[in-house]
Amino acid sequence: MTERPSETEPRAPLRIDGAELRLVRLPLLVPFTIATGTLHEKVFPLLTLYSAGLQGHAEGVMDPLPDYLEETVAGAMDLTRTVLLPQIMGKSFDNPQALHRLLAPWRGNAMTKAMVEMAFWDLWAKSLSLPLQTLLGGSGDAVDVGVSLGIMPIDQTLDRVEKHVGEGYKRIKLKIKPGHDLEVLRAVRARFPNVHLTADANSAYTLADSPLLARLDEFDLDYIEQPLAWNDIHDHAVLQKRLSTPVCLDESLRSPEDARKALQSDAARVINIKVGRSGGYINSLRIHDLAEVFSVPVWCGGMLESGIGRAHNIHLSTLSNFRKPGDTSSASRYFQRDIIEQKLEAKDGRMPVPPGTGIGVSLDRAFLDQVTMGLESFRP
């Protein structure tokens, strides 16, 4: 189990002096298609917390519409401005755990609460002049990363895989859905017999599709990600008994309790940890440690984040049980220009950890203003 600083160690309390909540729109270079639809742009809330001249940043990973989970951008913005920020504004917190306990009683809305908690983690790390990975219990100056490829014609998929294999990425993930599964996987495996290959179904199948899913065993996948319902654990355990390919859960794991149930029932032999989906770093660390106890590897999933969310993911991925490559590939694969000043670019399948305090990146405010659709400021 990863060792990390105890919440009982003395910390200088941080008073939340103010906040800034933006709605940001970043066009994608290439449309990204999965089983539930196609994204042409990334629209997300961006939160900045202020304390004693310091700034902590985080972004929300919910979608405009409830097609990944039930949270939406509009709902997150409203809950943040009317409930969560008024609850913390002008108050002092000894550590992120104190903030987490304050937000925990609100039911659901994991991604919204995570955005507030993550911004505080960045702020707290900066107040201690430490990189975030140190406070989380991670180490190292780079992490292994792979790429996630959306649904596209097979010939285009093969071209993209060849490009990214040549760039040294450590894993290729293909989005699949009924009618776009066996043929694309067969074609990629035939062309690239040694590549680490995975498939992500985004809940597109049911247990009745078990015979088809069992045929994926022939492609030597590292795992198949979230093949069944977004809110199911039980049927995934049933499916795992019918497959030799490990099942990886994503959407189904919303809390440490969900992770425990999945691990105990053998519904997840691999776990995708997303800080937003899990409700913040406190929960993500608990899921990481639970999986480590069960000797189940984890990896960090992506939600097409900007550089702020991408930097958070990189720091989390430095923990010991992140034993499979994550989704945090180069930002230039998605955006013409990012909202941060630094370049988050992988080399030979390794993403450097941004140096410096906190998450290690700073906002490019001139460009951010150009892509901001709405801006609200808050003071005690």
PDB file of C-alpha atoms in Angstrom, residues 19-269:
ATOM      1  CA  ALA A  19     -13.005  31.526  -6.498  1.00  0.00           C
ATOM      2  CA  GLU A  20     -13.422  31.809 -10.235  1.00  0.00           C
ATOM      3  CA  LEU A  21     -15.730  29.523 -12.211  1.00  0.00           C
ATOM      4  CA  ARG A  22     -15.497  29.464 -15.989  1.00  0.00           C
ATOM      5  CA  LEU A  23     -17.307  27.605 -18.729  1.00  0.00           C
ATOM      6  CA  VAL A  24     -14.718  26.726 -21.373  1.00  0.00           C
ATOM      7  CA  ARG A  25     -15.090  25.474 -24.935  1.00  0.00           C
ATOM      8  CA  LEU A  26     -12.146  23.826 -26.700  1.00  0.00           C
ATOM      9  CA  PRO A  27     -12.689  22.511 -30.261  1.00  0.00           C
ATOM     10  CA  LEU A  28     -11.277  19.052 -30.937  1.00  0.00           C
ATOM     11  CA  LEU A  29      -8.877  18.619 -33.827  1.00  0.00           C
ATOM     12  CA  VAL A  30     -10.652  15.416 -34.859  1.00  0.00           C
ATOM     13  CA  PRO A  31     -14.173  14.281 -33.880  1.00  0.00           C
ATOM     14  CA  PHE A  32     -14.044  11.557 -31.221  1.00  0.00           C
ATOM     15  CA  THR A  33     -16.651   8.811 -31.644  1.00  0.00           C
ATOM     16  CA  ILE A  34     -17.552   6.182 -29.053  1.00  0.00           C
ATOM     17  CA  ALA A  35     -20.547   3.884 -28.628  1.00  0.00           C
ATOM     18  CA  THR A  36     -22.711   6.651 -27.133  1.00  0.00           C
ATOM     19  CA  GLY A  37     -22.023   9.374 -29.715  1.00  0.00           C
ATOM     20  CA  THR A  38     -19.511  11.769 -31.268  1.00  0.00           C
ATOM     21  CA  LEU A  39     -17.753  14.727 -29.622  1.00  0.00           C
ATOM     22  CA  HIS A  40     -16.663  17.698 -31.728  1.00  0.00           C
ATOM     23  CA  GLU A  41     -15.616  19.947 -28.857  1.00  0.00           C
ATOM     24  CA  LYS A  42     -14.773  19.764 -25.176  1.00  0.00           C
ATOM     25  CA  VAL A  43     -17.057  21.937 -23.039  1.00  0.00           C
ATOM     26  CA  PHE A  44     -16.225  21.947 -19.335  1.00  0.00           C
ATOM     27  CA  PRO A  45     -16.257  23.981 -16.116  1.00  0.00           C
ATOM     28  CA  LEU A  46     -12.904  25.259 -14.911  1.00  0.00           C
ATOM     29  CA  LEU A  47     -12.539  26.159 -11.235  1.00  0.00           C
ATOM     30  CA  THR A  48      -9.845  28.270  -9.605  1.00  0.00           C
ATOM     31  CA  LEU A  49      -9.631  28.627  -5.822  1.00  0.00           C
ATOM     32  CA  TYR A  50      -7.653  31.477  -4.249  1.00  0.00           C
ATOM     33  CA  SER A  51      -5.841  31.577  -0.910  1.00  0.00           C
ATOM     34  CA  ALA A  52      -3.200  34.067   0.264  1.00  0.00           C
ATOM     35  CA  GLY A  53      -2.056  34.882  -3.244  1.00  0.00           C
ATOM     36  CA  LEU A  54      -2.008  31.248  -4.404  1.00  0.00           C
ATOM     37  CA  GLN A  55      -4.226  29.624  -7.022  1.00  0.00           C
ATOM     38  CA  GLY A  56      -5.477  26.046  -7.272  1.00  0.00           C
ATOM     39  CA  HIS A  57      -7.031  24.766 -10.501  1.00  0.00           C
ATOM     40  CA  ALA A  58      -9.242  21.858 -11.525  1.00  0.00           C
ATOM     41  CA  GLU A  59     -11.696  21.082 -14.278  1.00  0.00           C
ATOM     42  CA  GLY A  60     -14.956  19.184 -14.261  1.00  0.00           C
ATOM     43  CA  VAL A  61     -15.120  16.076 -16.446  1.00  0.00           C
ATOM     44  CA  MET A  62     -18.893  15.820 -16.769  1.00  0.00           C
ATOM     45  CA  ASP A  63     -20.410  16.117 -20.247  1.00  0.00           C
ATOM     46  CA  PRO A  64     -22.993  18.644 -21.464  1.00  0.00           C
ATOM     47  CA  LEU A  65     -25.502  15.796 -21.678  1.00  0.00           C
ATOM     48  CA  PRO A  66     -25.789  12.757 -19.363  1.00  0.00           C
ATOM     49  CA  ASP A  67     -24.327  10.211 -21.793  1.00  0.00           C
ATOM     50  CA  TYR A  68     -21.309   9.061 -19.744  1.00  0.00           C
ATOM     51  CA  LEU A  69     -22.858   9.367 -16.297  1.00  0.00           C
ATOM     52  CA  GLU A  70     -25.858  11.324 -15.074  1.00  0.00           C
ATOM     53  CA  GLU A  71     -24.001  14.527 -14.187  1.00  0.00           C
ATOM     54  CA  THR A  72     -24.127  17.388 -16.679  1.00  0.00           C
ATOM     55  CA  VAL A  73     -22.148  20.587 -17.123  1.00  0.00           C
ATOM     56  CA  ALA A  74     -25.213  22.726 -16.403  1.00  0.00           C
ATOM     57  CA  GLY A  75     -25.991  20.836 -13.199  1.00  0.00           C
ATOM     58  CA  ALA A  76     -22.369  20.979 -12.063  1.00  0.00           C
ATOM     59  CA  MET A  77     -22.140  24.709 -12.641  1.00  0.00           C
ATOM     60  CA  ASP A  78     -25.339  25.311 -10.691  1.00  0.00           C
ATOM     61  CA  LEU A  79     -24.389  23.078  -7.749  1.00  0.00           C
ATOM     62  CA  THR A  80     -20.928  24.644  -7.592  1.00  0.00           C
ATOM     63  CA  ARG A  81     -22.143  28.249  -7.608  1.00  0.00           C
ATOM     64  CA  THR A  82     -25.197  27.842  -5.364  1.00  0.00           C
ATOM     65  CA  VAL A  83     -24.071  25.204  -2.844  1.00  0.00           C
ATOM     66  CA  LEU A  84     -20.439  24.096  -2.825  1.00  0.00           C
ATOM     67  CA  LEU A  85     -18.626  27.411  -3.168  1.00  0.00           C
ATOM     68  CA  PRO A  86     -20.849  29.233  -0.631  1.00  0.00           C
ATOM     69  CA  GLN A  87     -20.167  26.331   1.745  1.00  0.00           C
ATOM     70  CA  ILE A  88     -16.381  26.789   1.617  1.00  0.00           C
ATOM     71  CA  MET A  89     -15.965  30.494   0.866  1.00  0.00           C
ATOM     72  CA  GLY A  90     -14.153  32.317   3.665  1.00  0.00           C
ATOM     73  CA  LYS A  91     -13.535  29.112   5.603  1.00  0.00           C
ATOM     74  CA  SER A  92     -10.180  27.602   6.544  1.00  0.00           C
ATOM     75  CA  PHE A  93      -9.169  23.975   6.046  1.00  0.00           C
ATOM     76  CA  ASP A  94      -6.213  22.145   7.576  1.00  0.00           C
ATOM     77  CA  ASN A  95      -5.953  19.686   4.696  1.00  0.00           C
ATOM     78  CA  PRO A  96      -7.915  18.177   1.775  1.00  0.00           C
ATOM     79  CA  GLN A  97      -9.417  15.545   4.060  1.00  0.00           C
ATOM     80  CA  ALA A  98     -11.198  18.289   6.004  1.00  0.00           C
ATOM     81  CA  LEU A  99     -12.689  19.662   2.805  1.00  0.00           C
ATOM     82  CA  HIS A 100     -13.651  16.158   1.669  1.00  0.00           C
ATOM     83  CA  ARG A 101     -15.572  15.535   4.895  1.00  0.00           C
ATOM     84  CA  LEU A 102     -17.484  18.788   4.431  1.00  0.00           C
ATOM     85  CA  LEU A 103     -18.591  17.865   0.895  1.00  0.00           C
ATOM     86  CA  ALA A 104     -19.200  14.145   1.523  1.00  0.00           C
ATOM     87  CA  PRO A 105     -22.796  14.389   2.834  1.00  0.00           C
ATOM     88  CA  TRP A 106     -24.071  15.674  -0.518  1.00  0.00           C
ATOM     89  CA  ARG A 107     -25.356  12.669  -2.426  1.00  0.00           C
ATOM     90  CA  GLY A 108     -24.026  11.795  -5.855  1.00  0.00           C
ATOM     91  CA  ASN A 109     -22.512  14.565  -7.984  1.00  0.00           C
ATOM     92  CA  ALA A 110     -19.106  12.930  -7.654  1.00  0.00           C
ATOM     93  CA  MET A 111     -17.535  14.815 -10.551  1.00  0.00           C
ATOM     94  CA  THR A 112     -18.674  18.188  -9.235  1.00  0.00           C
ATOM     95  CA  LYS A 113     -17.373  17.545  -5.733  1.00  0.00           C
ATOM     96  CA  ALA A 114     -14.156  16.188  -7.219  1.00  0.00           C
ATOM     97  CA  MET A 115     -13.576  19.432  -9.104  1.00  0.00           C
ATOM     98  CA  VAL A 116     -13.689  21.430  -5.870  1.00  0.00           C
ATOM     99  CA  GLU A 117     -11.528  18.953  -3.958  1.00  0.00           C
ATOM    100  CA  MET A 118      -8.936  18.712  -6.743  1.00  0.00           C
ATOM    101  CA  ALA A 119      -8.575  22.491  -6.935  1.00  0.00           C
ATOM    102  CA  PHE A 120      -7.937  22.492  -3.196  1.00  0.00           C
ATOM    103  CA  TRP A 121      -5.291  19.747  -3.504  1.00  0.00           C
ATOM    104  CA  ASP A 122      -3.447  21.893  -6.045  1.00  0.00           C
ATOM    105  CA  LEU A 123      -3.743  24.904  -3.744  1.00  0.00           C
ATOM    106  CA  TRP A 124      -2.599  22.920  -0.696  1.00  0.00           C
ATOM    107  CA  ALA A 125       0.434  21.484  -2.492  1.00  0.00           C
ATOM    108  CA  LYS A 126       1.450  24.958  -3.613  1.00  0.00           C
ATOM    109  CA  SER A 127       1.097  26.279  -0.056  1.00  0.00           C
ATOM    110  CA  LEU A 128       3.637  23.639   1.012  1.00  0.00           C
ATOM    111  CA  SER A 129       5.913  24.263  -2.001  1.00  0.00           C
ATOM    112  CA  LEU A 130       5.574  20.612  -2.997  1.00  0.00           C
ATOM    113  CA  PRO A 131       4.534  18.825  -6.178  1.00  0.00           C
ATOM    114  CA  LEU A 132       1.125  17.196  -5.934  1.00  0.00           C
ATOM    115  CA  GLN A 133       2.555  13.717  -6.513  1.00  0.00           C
ATOM    116  CA  THR A 134       4.518  13.989  -3.250  1.00  0.00           C
ATOM    117  CA  LEU A 135       1.349  14.587  -1.233  1.00  0.00           C
ATOM    118  CA  LEU A 136      -0.485  11.787  -3.028  1.00  0.00           C
ATOM    119  CA  GLY A 137       2.338   9.344  -2.310  1.00  0.00           C
ATOM    120  CA  GLY A 138       3.667   9.016  -5.838  1.00  0.00           C
ATOM    121  CA  SER A 139       7.183   9.148  -7.223  1.00  0.00           C
ATOM    122  CA  GLY A 140       9.079   9.332 -10.484  1.00  0.00           C
ATOM    123  CA  ASP A 141       9.489  11.902 -13.215  1.00  0.00           C
ATOM    124  CA  ALA A 142       7.405  10.266 -15.976  1.00  0.00           C
ATOM    125  CA  VAL A 143       4.569   7.747 -16.443  1.00  0.00           C
ATOM    126  CA  ASP A 144       3.692   5.234 -19.160  1.00  0.00           C
ATOM    127  CA  VAL A 145       0.829   6.302 -21.405  1.00  0.00           C
ATOM    128  CA  GLY A 146      -1.206   4.856 -24.234  1.00  0.00           C
ATOM    129  CA  VAL A 147      -3.677   6.234 -26.741  1.00  0.00           C
ATOM    130  CA  SER A 148      -7.437   5.873 -27.049  1.00  0.00           C
ATOM    131  CA  LEU A 149      -8.802   5.735 -30.586  1.00  0.00           C
ATOM    132  CA  GLY A 150     -12.416   6.541 -31.363  1.00  0.00           C
ATOM    133  CA  ILE A 151     -14.637   4.591 -33.730  1.00  0.00           C
ATOM    134  CA  MET A 152     -13.653   5.128 -37.376  1.00  0.00           C
ATOM    135  CA  PRO A 153     -13.303   3.049 -40.550  1.00  0.00           C
ATOM    136  CA  ILE A 154     -10.889   0.149 -40.218  1.00  0.00           C
ATOM    137  CA  ASP A 155      -8.365   1.498 -42.721  1.00  0.00           C
ATOM    138  CA  GLN A 156      -8.186   4.792 -40.827  1.00  0.00           C
ATOM    139  CA  THR A 157      -7.844   2.894 -37.552  1.00  0.00           C
ATOM    140  CA  LEU A 158      -4.903   0.925 -38.915  1.00  0.00           C
ATOM    141  CA  ASP A 159      -3.197   4.114 -40.075  1.00  0.00           C
ATOM    142  CA  ARG A 160      -3.680   5.738 -36.658  1.00  0.00           C
ATOM    143  CA  VAL A 161      -2.417   2.656 -34.815  1.00  0.00           C
ATOM    144  CA  GLU A 162       0.692   2.526 -37.025  1.00  0.00           C
ATOM    145  CA  LYS A 163       1.375   6.201 -36.309  1.00  0.00           C
ATOM    146  CA  HIS A 164       1.026   5.852 -32.546  1.00  0.00           C
ATOM    147  CA  VAL A 165       2.993   2.610 -32.342  1.00  0.00           C
ATOM    148  CA  GLY A 166       5.749   4.416 -34.188  1.00  0.00           C
ATOM    149  CA  GLU A 167       5.583   7.177 -31.590  1.00  0.00           C
ATOM    150  CA  GLY A 168       6.259   4.619 -28.880  1.00  0.00           C
ATOM    151  CA  TYR A 169       2.920   4.629 -27.062  1.00  0.00           C
ATOM    152  CA  LYS A 170       2.718   1.737 -24.619  1.00  0.00           C
ATOM    153  CA  ARG A 171      -0.884   0.674 -25.289  1.00  0.00           C
ATOM    154  CA  ILE A 172      -3.519   1.049 -27.989  1.00  0.00           C
ATOM    155  CA  LYS A 173      -7.163   1.244 -26.877  1.00  0.00           C
ATOM    156  CA  LEU A 174      -9.902   0.845 -29.458  1.00  0.00           C
ATOM    157  CA  LYS A 175     -13.453   2.003 -28.880  1.00  0.00           C
ATOM    158  CA  ILE A 176     -15.915  -0.673 -29.961  1.00  0.00           C
ATOM    159  CA  LYS A 177     -19.666  -1.145 -30.257  1.00  0.00           C
ATOM    160  CA  PRO A 178     -21.985  -3.792 -31.754  1.00  0.00           C
ATOM    161  CA  GLY A 179     -21.163  -4.029 -35.442  1.00  0.00           C
ATOM    162  CA  HIS A 180     -17.747  -2.470 -34.949  1.00  0.00           C
ATOM    163  CA  ASP A 181     -15.838  -4.940 -32.816  1.00  0.00           C
ATOM    164  CA  LEU A 182     -14.520  -8.261 -34.108  1.00  0.00           C
ATOM    165  CA  GLU A 183     -13.425  -7.029 -37.532  1.00  0.00           C
ATOM    166  CA  VAL A 184     -11.511  -3.996 -36.325  1.00  0.00           C
ATOM    167  CA  LEU A 185      -9.822  -5.942 -33.528  1.00  0.00           C
ATOM    168  CA  ARG A 186      -8.920  -8.752 -35.920  1.00  0.00           C
ATOM    169  CA  ALA A 187      -7.430  -6.307 -38.408  1.00  0.00           C
ATOM    170  CA  VAL A 188      -5.366  -4.466 -35.801  1.00  0.00           C
ATOM    171  CA  ARG A 189      -4.107  -7.638 -34.153  1.00  0.00           C
ATOM    172  CA  ALA A 190      -3.133  -9.120 -37.521  1.00  0.00           C
ATOM    173  CA  ARG A 191      -1.131  -6.010 -38.445  1.00  0.00           C
ATOM    174  CA  PHE A 192       0.324  -5.469 -34.957  1.00  0.00           C
ATOM    175  CA  PRO A 193       0.692  -8.877 -33.279  1.00  0.00           C
ATOM    176  CA  ASN A 194       2.815  -7.629 -30.369  1.00  0.00           C
ATOM    177  CA  VAL A 195       1.154  -4.365 -29.414  1.00  0.00           C
ATOM    178  CA  HIS A 196      -0.571  -4.051 -26.040  1.00  0.00           C
ATOM    179  CA  LEU A 197      -4.189  -3.853 -27.198  1.00  0.00           C
ATOM    180  CA  THR A 198      -7.405  -3.158 -25.276  1.00  0.00           C
ATOM    181  CA  ALA A 199     -11.044  -2.563 -26.177  1.00  0.00           C
ATOM    182  CA  ASP A 200     -13.480  -0.128 -24.582  1.00  0.00           C
ATOM    183  CA  ALA A 201     -17.184  -0.766 -25.104  1.00  0.00           C
ATOM    184  CA  ASN A 202     -18.615   2.117 -23.041  1.00  0.00           C
ATOM    185  CA  SER A 203     -21.492  -0.125 -21.854  1.00  0.00           C
ATOM    186  CA  ALA A 204     -22.652  -1.011 -25.373  1.00  0.00           C
ATOM    187  CA  TYR A 205     -23.345  -4.721 -24.728  1.00  0.00           C
ATOM    188  CA  THR A 206     -25.530  -6.888 -22.502  1.00  0.00           C
ATOM    189  CA  LEU A 207     -25.014 -10.276 -20.913  1.00  0.00           C
ATOM    190  CA  ALA A 208     -26.890 -11.753 -23.887  1.00  0.00           C
ATOM    191  CA  ASP A 209     -23.864 -10.779 -25.974  1.00  0.00           C
ATOM    192  CA  SER A 210     -21.603 -13.136 -23.984  1.00  0.00           C
ATOM    193  CA  PRO A 211     -20.961 -15.468 -26.954  1.00  0.00           C
ATOM    194  CA  LEU A 212     -19.741 -12.545 -29.058  1.00  0.00           C
ATOM    195  CA  LEU A 213     -17.673 -11.062 -26.238  1.00  0.00           C
ATOM    196  CA  ALA A 214     -16.085 -14.463 -25.608  1.00  0.00           C
ATOM    197  CA  ARG A 215     -14.720 -14.313 -29.164  1.00  0.00           C
ATOM    198  CA  LEU A 216     -12.586 -11.345 -28.090  1.00  0.00           C
ATOM    199  CA  ASP A 217     -10.391 -13.849 -26.242  1.00  0.00           C
ATOM    200  CA  GLU A 218      -8.700 -14.715 -29.547  1.00  0.00           C
ATOM    201  CA  PHE A 219      -7.204 -11.214 -29.824  1.00  0.00           C
ATOM    202  CA  ASP A 220      -5.003 -11.413 -26.719  1.00  0.00           C
ATOM    203  CA  LEU A 221      -6.348  -8.178 -25.231  1.00  0.00           C
ATOM    204  CA  ASP A 222      -4.861  -6.789 -22.043  1.00  0.00           C
ATOM    205  CA  TYR A 223      -8.487  -6.257 -20.970  1.00  0.00           C
ATOM    206  CA  ILE A 224     -11.958  -5.321 -22.193  1.00  0.00           C
ATOM    207  CA  GLU A 225     -13.231  -2.158 -20.564  1.00  0.00           C
ATOM    208  CA  GLN A 226     -16.820  -1.646 -19.351  1.00  0.00           C
ATOM    209  CA  PRO A 227     -18.595  -4.004 -21.768  1.00  0.00           C
ATOM    210  CA  LEU A 228     -21.911  -4.050 -19.855  1.00  0.00           C
ATOM    211  CA  ALA A 229     -24.212  -1.516 -18.211  1.00  0.00           C
ATOM    212  CA  TRP A 230     -22.754   1.687 -16.757  1.00  0.00           C
ATOM    213  CA  ASN A 231     -24.335   1.007 -13.345  1.00  0.00           C
ATOM    214  CA  ASP A 232     -23.737  -2.743 -13.133  1.00  0.00           C
ATOM    215  CA  ILE A 233     -21.276  -4.830 -11.153  1.00  0.00           C
ATOM    216  CA  HIS A 234     -23.075  -8.182 -10.829  1.00  0.00           C
ATOM    217  CA  ASP A 235     -23.390  -8.996 -14.544  1.00  0.00           C
ATOM    218  CA  HIS A 236     -19.749  -8.114 -15.098  1.00  0.00           C
ATOM    219  CA  ALA A 237     -18.851 -10.764 -12.523  1.00  0.00           C
ATOM    220  CA  VAL A 238     -20.996 -13.262 -14.431  1.00  0.00           C
ATOM    221  CA  LEU A 239     -19.378 -12.240 -17.713  1.00  0.00           C
ATOM    222  CA  GLN A 240     -15.857 -12.583 -16.302  1.00  0.00           C
ATOM    223  CA  LYS A 241     -16.524 -16.257 -15.601  1.00  0.00           C
ATOM    224  CA  ARG A 242     -17.215 -16.699 -19.324  1.00  0.00           C
ATOM    225  CA  LEU A 243     -14.100 -14.892 -20.570  1.00  0.00           C
ATOM    226  CA  SER A 244     -10.386 -15.396 -20.229  1.00  0.00           C
ATOM    227  CA  THR A 245      -9.825 -11.729 -21.155  1.00  0.00           C
ATOM    228  CA  PRO A 246      -9.747  -9.618 -17.961  1.00  0.00           C
ATOM    229  CA  VAL A 247     -12.709  -7.309 -17.439  1.00  0.00           C
ATOM    230  CA  CYS A 248     -11.846  -3.715 -16.557  1.00  0.00           C
ATOM    231  CA  LEU A 249     -14.470  -1.511 -14.929  1.00  0.00           C
ATOM    232  CA  ASP A 250     -14.834   2.227 -15.476  1.00  0.00           C
ATOM    233  CA  GLU A 251     -18.323   3.744 -15.287  1.00  0.00           C
ATOM    234  CA  SER A 252     -19.497   1.196 -12.702  1.00  0.00           C
ATOM    235  CA  LEU A 253     -16.995   2.233 -10.032  1.00  0.00           C
ATOM    236  CA  ARG A 254     -18.251   5.447  -8.480  1.00  0.00           C
ATOM    237  CA  SER A 255     -16.837   5.008  -4.977  1.00  0.00           C
ATOM    238  CA  PRO A 256     -14.462   2.892  -2.884  1.00  0.00           C
ATOM    239  CA  GLU A 257     -17.478   0.820  -1.870  1.00  0.00           C
ATOM    240  CA  ASP A 258     -18.221   0.010  -5.519  1.00  0.00           C
ATOM    241  CA  ALA A 259     -14.588  -0.953  -6.019  1.00  0.00           C
ATOM    242  CA  ARG A 260     -14.639  -3.232  -2.977  1.00  0.00           C
ATOM    243  CA  LYS A 261     -17.760  -5.039  -4.210  1.00  0.00           C
ATOM    244  CA  ALA A 262     -16.303  -5.454  -7.688  1.00  0.00           C
ATOM    245  CA  LEU A 263     -13.028  -6.808  -6.352  1.00  0.00           C
ATOM    246  CA  GLN A 264     -14.687  -9.199  -3.936  1.00  0.00           C
ATOM    247  CA  SER A 265     -16.965 -10.590  -6.657  1.00  0.00           C
ATOM    248  CA  ASP A 266     -14.235 -10.812  -9.331  1.00  0.00           C
ATOM    249  CA  ALA A 267     -16.083  -8.334 -11.537  1.00  0.00           C
ATOM    250  CA  ALA A 268     -12.907  -6.335 -12.145  1.00  0.00           C
ATOM    251  CA  ARG A 269      -9.471  -7.815 -12.763  1.00  0.00           C
TER     252      ARG A 269
END
